[in-house]
Short mmCIF file of C-alpha atoms in Angstrom, two decimals:
data_model
loop_
_atom_site.label_atom_id
_atom_site.label_comp_id
_atom_site.label_asym_id
_atom_site.label_seq_id
_atom_site.Cartn_x
_atom_site.Cartn_y
_atom_site.Cartn_z
CA MET A 142 -56.59 -35.11 28.75
CA ALA A 143 -54.42 -32.42 27.20
CA GLY A 144 -55.84 -29.79 29.54
CA LYS A 145 -54.39 -31.37 32.70
CA ILE A 146 -51.87 -29.07 34.40
CA ASP A 147 -48.53 -30.17 35.77
CA GLN A 148 -48.29 -28.58 39.22
CA GLY A 149 -44.50 -29.06 39.27
CA ASN A 150 -42.73 -26.49 41.38
CA ARG A 151 -45.45 -23.83 41.17
CA GLY A 152 -45.49 -21.62 44.28
CA GLU A 153 -48.34 -21.00 46.66
CA ALA A 154 -48.07 -17.23 46.57
CA THR A 155 -49.29 -14.72 44.04
CA GLY A 156 -48.56 -15.98 40.57
CA GLY A 157 -48.44 -19.65 41.56
CA LYS A 158 -51.84 -21.28 41.91
CA GLN A 159 -53.44 -18.19 40.40
CA MET A 160 -51.74 -18.82 37.06
CA ASP A 161 -53.00 -22.40 37.14
CA GLY A 162 -56.45 -20.96 37.82
CA PHE A 163 -56.24 -18.67 34.80
CA ALA A 164 -55.16 -21.61 32.63
CA LEU A 165 -58.16 -23.62 33.80
CA THR A 166 -60.49 -20.66 33.23
CA ILE A 167 -59.23 -20.25 29.66
CA THR A 168 -59.55 -24.00 29.09
CA ASP A 169 -63.16 -24.03 30.32
CA LEU A 170 -64.01 -20.99 28.18
CA LEU A 171 -62.60 -22.58 25.03
CA LEU A 172 -64.34 -25.89 25.70
CA SER A 173 -67.69 -24.19 26.32
CA ASN A 174 -67.35 -22.34 23.02
CA GLY A 175 -66.77 -25.42 20.92
CA VAL A 176 -63.00 -25.77 20.84
CA PRO A 177 -62.24 -29.52 21.05
CA ALA A 178 -60.41 -30.73 24.14
CA GLU A 179 -57.69 -32.34 22.02
CA HIS A 180 -56.80 -28.88 20.65
CA ILE A 181 -56.02 -27.44 24.11
CA HIS A 182 -52.62 -28.02 25.71
CA VAL A 183 -51.44 -26.72 29.07
CA LYS A 184 -49.35 -29.67 30.23
CA ARG A 185 -45.69 -28.75 29.97
CA SER A 186 -44.71 -31.80 27.93
CA LEU A 187 -47.28 -30.75 25.30
CA THR A 188 -46.53 -27.02 25.04
CA VAL A 189 -43.07 -27.14 23.47
CA LEU A 190 -42.70 -25.43 20.10
CA PRO A 191 -39.80 -25.32 17.67
CA GLY A 192 -38.30 -21.90 17.17
CA PHE A 193 -36.27 -19.94 14.65
CA TYR A 194 -33.51 -18.53 16.86
CA ARG A 195 -33.51 -21.54 19.19
CA ALA A 196 -34.33 -25.19 18.78
CA THR A 197 -37.33 -25.28 21.13
CA LYS A 198 -39.14 -23.27 23.80
CA ASN A 199 -41.80 -24.27 26.31
CA TYR A 200 -44.87 -22.02 26.33
CA ASP A 201 -47.67 -21.85 28.88
CA PHE A 202 -50.76 -22.55 26.78
CA LEU A 203 -51.26 -23.74 23.20
CA VAL A 204 -54.23 -24.31 20.93
CA VAL A 205 -53.28 -26.67 18.11
CA ASP A 206 -55.51 -28.35 15.52
CA PRO A 207 -53.89 -31.81 15.25
CA GLN A 208 -55.76 -32.83 12.10
CA ARG A 209 -54.72 -29.79 10.10
CA LYS A 210 -51.35 -29.44 11.88
CA LEU A 211 -52.29 -25.84 12.57
CA LEU A 212 -50.96 -23.72 15.44
CA LYS A 213 -53.98 -21.58 16.34
CA ALA A 214 -52.97 -19.79 19.56
CA VAL A 215 -50.05 -19.33 21.93
CA ILE A 216 -50.62 -17.78 25.35
CA GLU A 217 -48.00 -16.74 27.85
CA LEU A 218 -49.23 -16.61 31.47
CA LYS A 219 -46.63 -14.71 33.46
CA SER A 220 -46.44 -13.26 36.96
CA LEU A 221 -44.15 -10.93 38.88
CA VAL A 222 -43.90 -10.69 42.65
CA GLY A 223 -41.78 -8.47 44.84
CA PRO A 224 -39.62 -7.26 46.23
CA SER A 225 -37.28 -6.91 43.21
CA PHE A 226 -39.76 -5.40 40.77
CA GLY A 227 -37.31 -3.32 38.73
CA ASN A 228 -34.84 -5.91 37.48
CA ASN A 229 -37.46 -8.63 37.24
CA LEU A 230 -39.81 -6.47 35.17
CA ASN A 231 -36.97 -5.82 32.74
CA ASN A 232 -36.37 -9.56 32.55
CA ARG A 233 -40.06 -10.22 31.86
CA ILE A 234 -40.04 -7.62 29.07
CA GLU A 235 -36.97 -9.11 27.41
CA GLU A 236 -38.41 -12.61 27.72
CA ALA A 237 -41.76 -11.58 26.21
CA LEU A 238 -40.23 -9.76 23.27
CA GLY A 239 -37.83 -12.61 22.60
CA ALA A 240 -40.64 -15.14 22.56
CA ALA A 241 -42.73 -13.02 20.20
CA SER A 242 -39.85 -12.47 17.80
CA ASP A 243 -39.08 -16.18 17.74
CA ILE A 244 -42.70 -17.18 17.08
CA TRP A 245 -43.34 -14.66 14.31
CA THR A 246 -40.07 -15.43 12.54
CA ALA A 247 -40.66 -19.17 12.87
CA HIS A 248 -44.13 -18.67 11.39
CA ARG A 249 -42.71 -16.67 8.49
CA GLU A 250 -40.28 -19.49 7.78
CA GLN A 251 -43.16 -22.03 7.93
CA THR A 252 -41.75 -23.81 10.97
CA PHE A 253 -45.35 -24.49 12.01
CA GLY A 254 -46.45 -25.35 8.47
CA ALA A 255 -47.98 -23.14 5.81
CA GLY A 256 -51.15 -22.18 7.72
CA PRO A 257 -52.34 -18.72 8.82
CA ALA A 258 -50.57 -16.84 11.60
CA PRO A 259 -51.31 -17.98 15.16
CA TRP A 260 -52.91 -15.72 17.75
CA LEU A 261 -50.38 -14.65 20.36
CA GLY A 262 -51.55 -13.47 23.78
CA TYR A 263 -49.81 -12.28 26.96
CA LEU A 264 -51.49 -12.35 30.37
CA PHE A 265 -49.45 -10.64 33.08
CA LEU A 266 -50.18 -10.82 36.81
CA LEU A 267 -48.33 -8.29 38.99
CA GLU A 268 -48.30 -8.42 42.77
CA GLU A 269 -50.03 -5.33 44.13
CA THR A 270 -47.98 -3.77 46.90
CA HIS A 271 -47.04 -0.28 48.02
CA THR A 272 -43.76 -0.71 46.15
CA SER A 273 -45.32 -1.81 42.87
CA THR A 274 -47.95 0.96 42.84
CA SER A 275 -45.84 3.92 44.03
CA PRO A 276 -43.93 6.21 41.64
CA VAL A 277 -40.34 5.14 40.99
CA ARG A 278 -37.64 7.77 40.93
CA LEU A 279 -35.68 7.76 37.69
CA ALA A 280 -31.96 8.34 37.76
CA THR A 281 -30.52 11.03 35.50
CA LEU A 282 -28.81 9.33 32.58
CA GLN A 283 -25.50 10.52 31.21
CA HIS A 284 -26.20 10.32 27.48
CA PHE A 285 -29.95 10.46 26.78
CA SER A 286 -33.23 11.18 28.55
CA VAL A 287 -35.75 8.53 29.56
CA ARG A 288 -38.98 8.67 27.56
CA GLN A 289 -41.55 11.02 29.07
CA GLU A 290 -44.21 8.36 29.63
CA PHE A 291 -41.97 6.64 32.19
CA SER A 292 -41.54 9.80 34.26
CA ASN A 293 -43.00 9.48 37.78
CA SER A 294 -44.48 6.08 36.89
CA SER A 295 -44.97 3.07 39.15
CA TYR A 296 -44.05 -0.49 38.23
CA ALA A 297 -47.75 -1.15 37.73
CA GLN A 298 -47.96 1.74 35.25
CA ARG A 299 -44.81 0.54 33.52
CA SER A 300 -46.34 -2.91 33.25
CA ALA A 301 -49.39 -1.39 31.57
CA LEU A 302 -47.14 0.51 29.15
CA PHE A 303 -45.25 -2.70 28.43
CA CYS A 304 -48.42 -4.66 27.65
CA ARG A 305 -50.01 -1.85 25.65
CA LYS A 306 -46.92 -1.21 23.54
CA MET A 307 -46.49 -4.91 22.72
CA VAL A 308 -49.97 -4.93 21.20
CA LEU A 309 -49.43 -1.55 19.49
CA GLU A 310 -46.23 -2.83 17.88
CA ARG A 311 -47.96 -6.11 16.94
CA GLN A 312 -45.68 -8.26 19.00
CA TYR A 313 -48.82 -9.76 20.59
CA ASN A 314 -52.40 -9.81 19.34
CA ALA A 315 -53.73 -9.07 22.82
CA ALA A 316 -52.43 -8.48 26.34
CA CYS A 317 -54.01 -8.48 29.78
CA LEU A 318 -52.71 -6.88 32.99
CA LEU A 319 -54.00 -7.95 36.40
CA LEU A 320 -52.96 -6.87 39.89
CA SER A 321 -53.31 -9.11 42.93
CA LYS A 322 -52.51 -8.73 46.62
CA ARG A 323 -50.71 -11.61 48.31
CA ASP A 324 -53.14 -11.73 51.24
CA GLU A 325 -56.21 -11.81 48.98
CA VAL A 326 -55.27 -14.85 46.88
CA GLN A 327 -58.10 -16.92 48.38
CA GLN A 328 -60.75 -14.29 47.67
CA ARG A 329 -63.03 -14.27 44.61
CA PRO A 330 -62.25 -12.27 42.62
CA ASN A 331 -58.63 -12.11 43.72
CA TYR A 332 -57.36 -9.54 41.24
CA THR A 333 -58.09 -6.06 39.89
CA GLU A 334 -57.77 -4.65 36.38
CA PRO A 335 -55.90 -1.32 36.37
CA ALA A 336 -56.21 -0.56 32.65
CA ALA A 337 -59.47 -0.45 30.68
CA ASP A 338 -57.76 -1.59 27.47
CA LEU A 339 -56.00 -4.55 29.10
CA THR A 340 -58.91 -6.38 30.74
CA ALA A 341 -59.45 -10.11 30.95
CA GLN A 342 -62.77 -9.85 29.11
CA ALA A 343 -61.22 -8.09 26.12
CA PHE A 344 -58.33 -10.54 26.11
CA LEU A 345 -60.55 -13.63 26.20
CA SER A 346 -63.00 -12.25 23.63
CA ASP A 347 -60.16 -11.67 21.18
CA LEU A 348 -58.82 -15.19 21.83
CA LEU A 349 -62.24 -16.74 21.19
CA ARG A 350 -62.66 -14.93 17.88
CA HIS A 351 -59.46 -16.55 16.69
CA ALA A 352 -59.62 -19.98 18.35
CA GLN A 353 -63.11 -20.76 17.10
#
């Protein structure tokens, strides 16, 4: 079945098995709402797409109609754990924007055929720690000032800004931000939702409207 997940080198900590769990939850939701199993792909060998700026890229979750050769949805399921939140968050942002740019340009150039635009979603899981939820001091820059919304913000708040702005600028159709503590991974639920506009329910509802 296309929905089978390669465990590969996934870690045990926050962002490892939890991301597999989110993939399975999304799969079950799509199946229960009438999306055929053969349209859903989460196995790594089946989630590779051609690009515009690069030959190929592996994504985390695809919905593809094989009969119509139609790319319906692309979902990135990403996590970030400590302790190096600063540099790694910047890397996640650059990676997300690069992926979005490649997909939208490839769509414009009909790399995926001449069908309608796919739905692009970003689900981001951040480890909840004292470091990730405490304000980060900003250094004084020599040439320009940092934007005001980043002043006295935590990495969790910056993650929310990142997700919100990607949707605002139409890089992604929807984004979801979840926080999870390492020692609560086995609990149910094992995450919190820090932003009312970036919830899992809103994210999944938007996906269903498109995938169906």
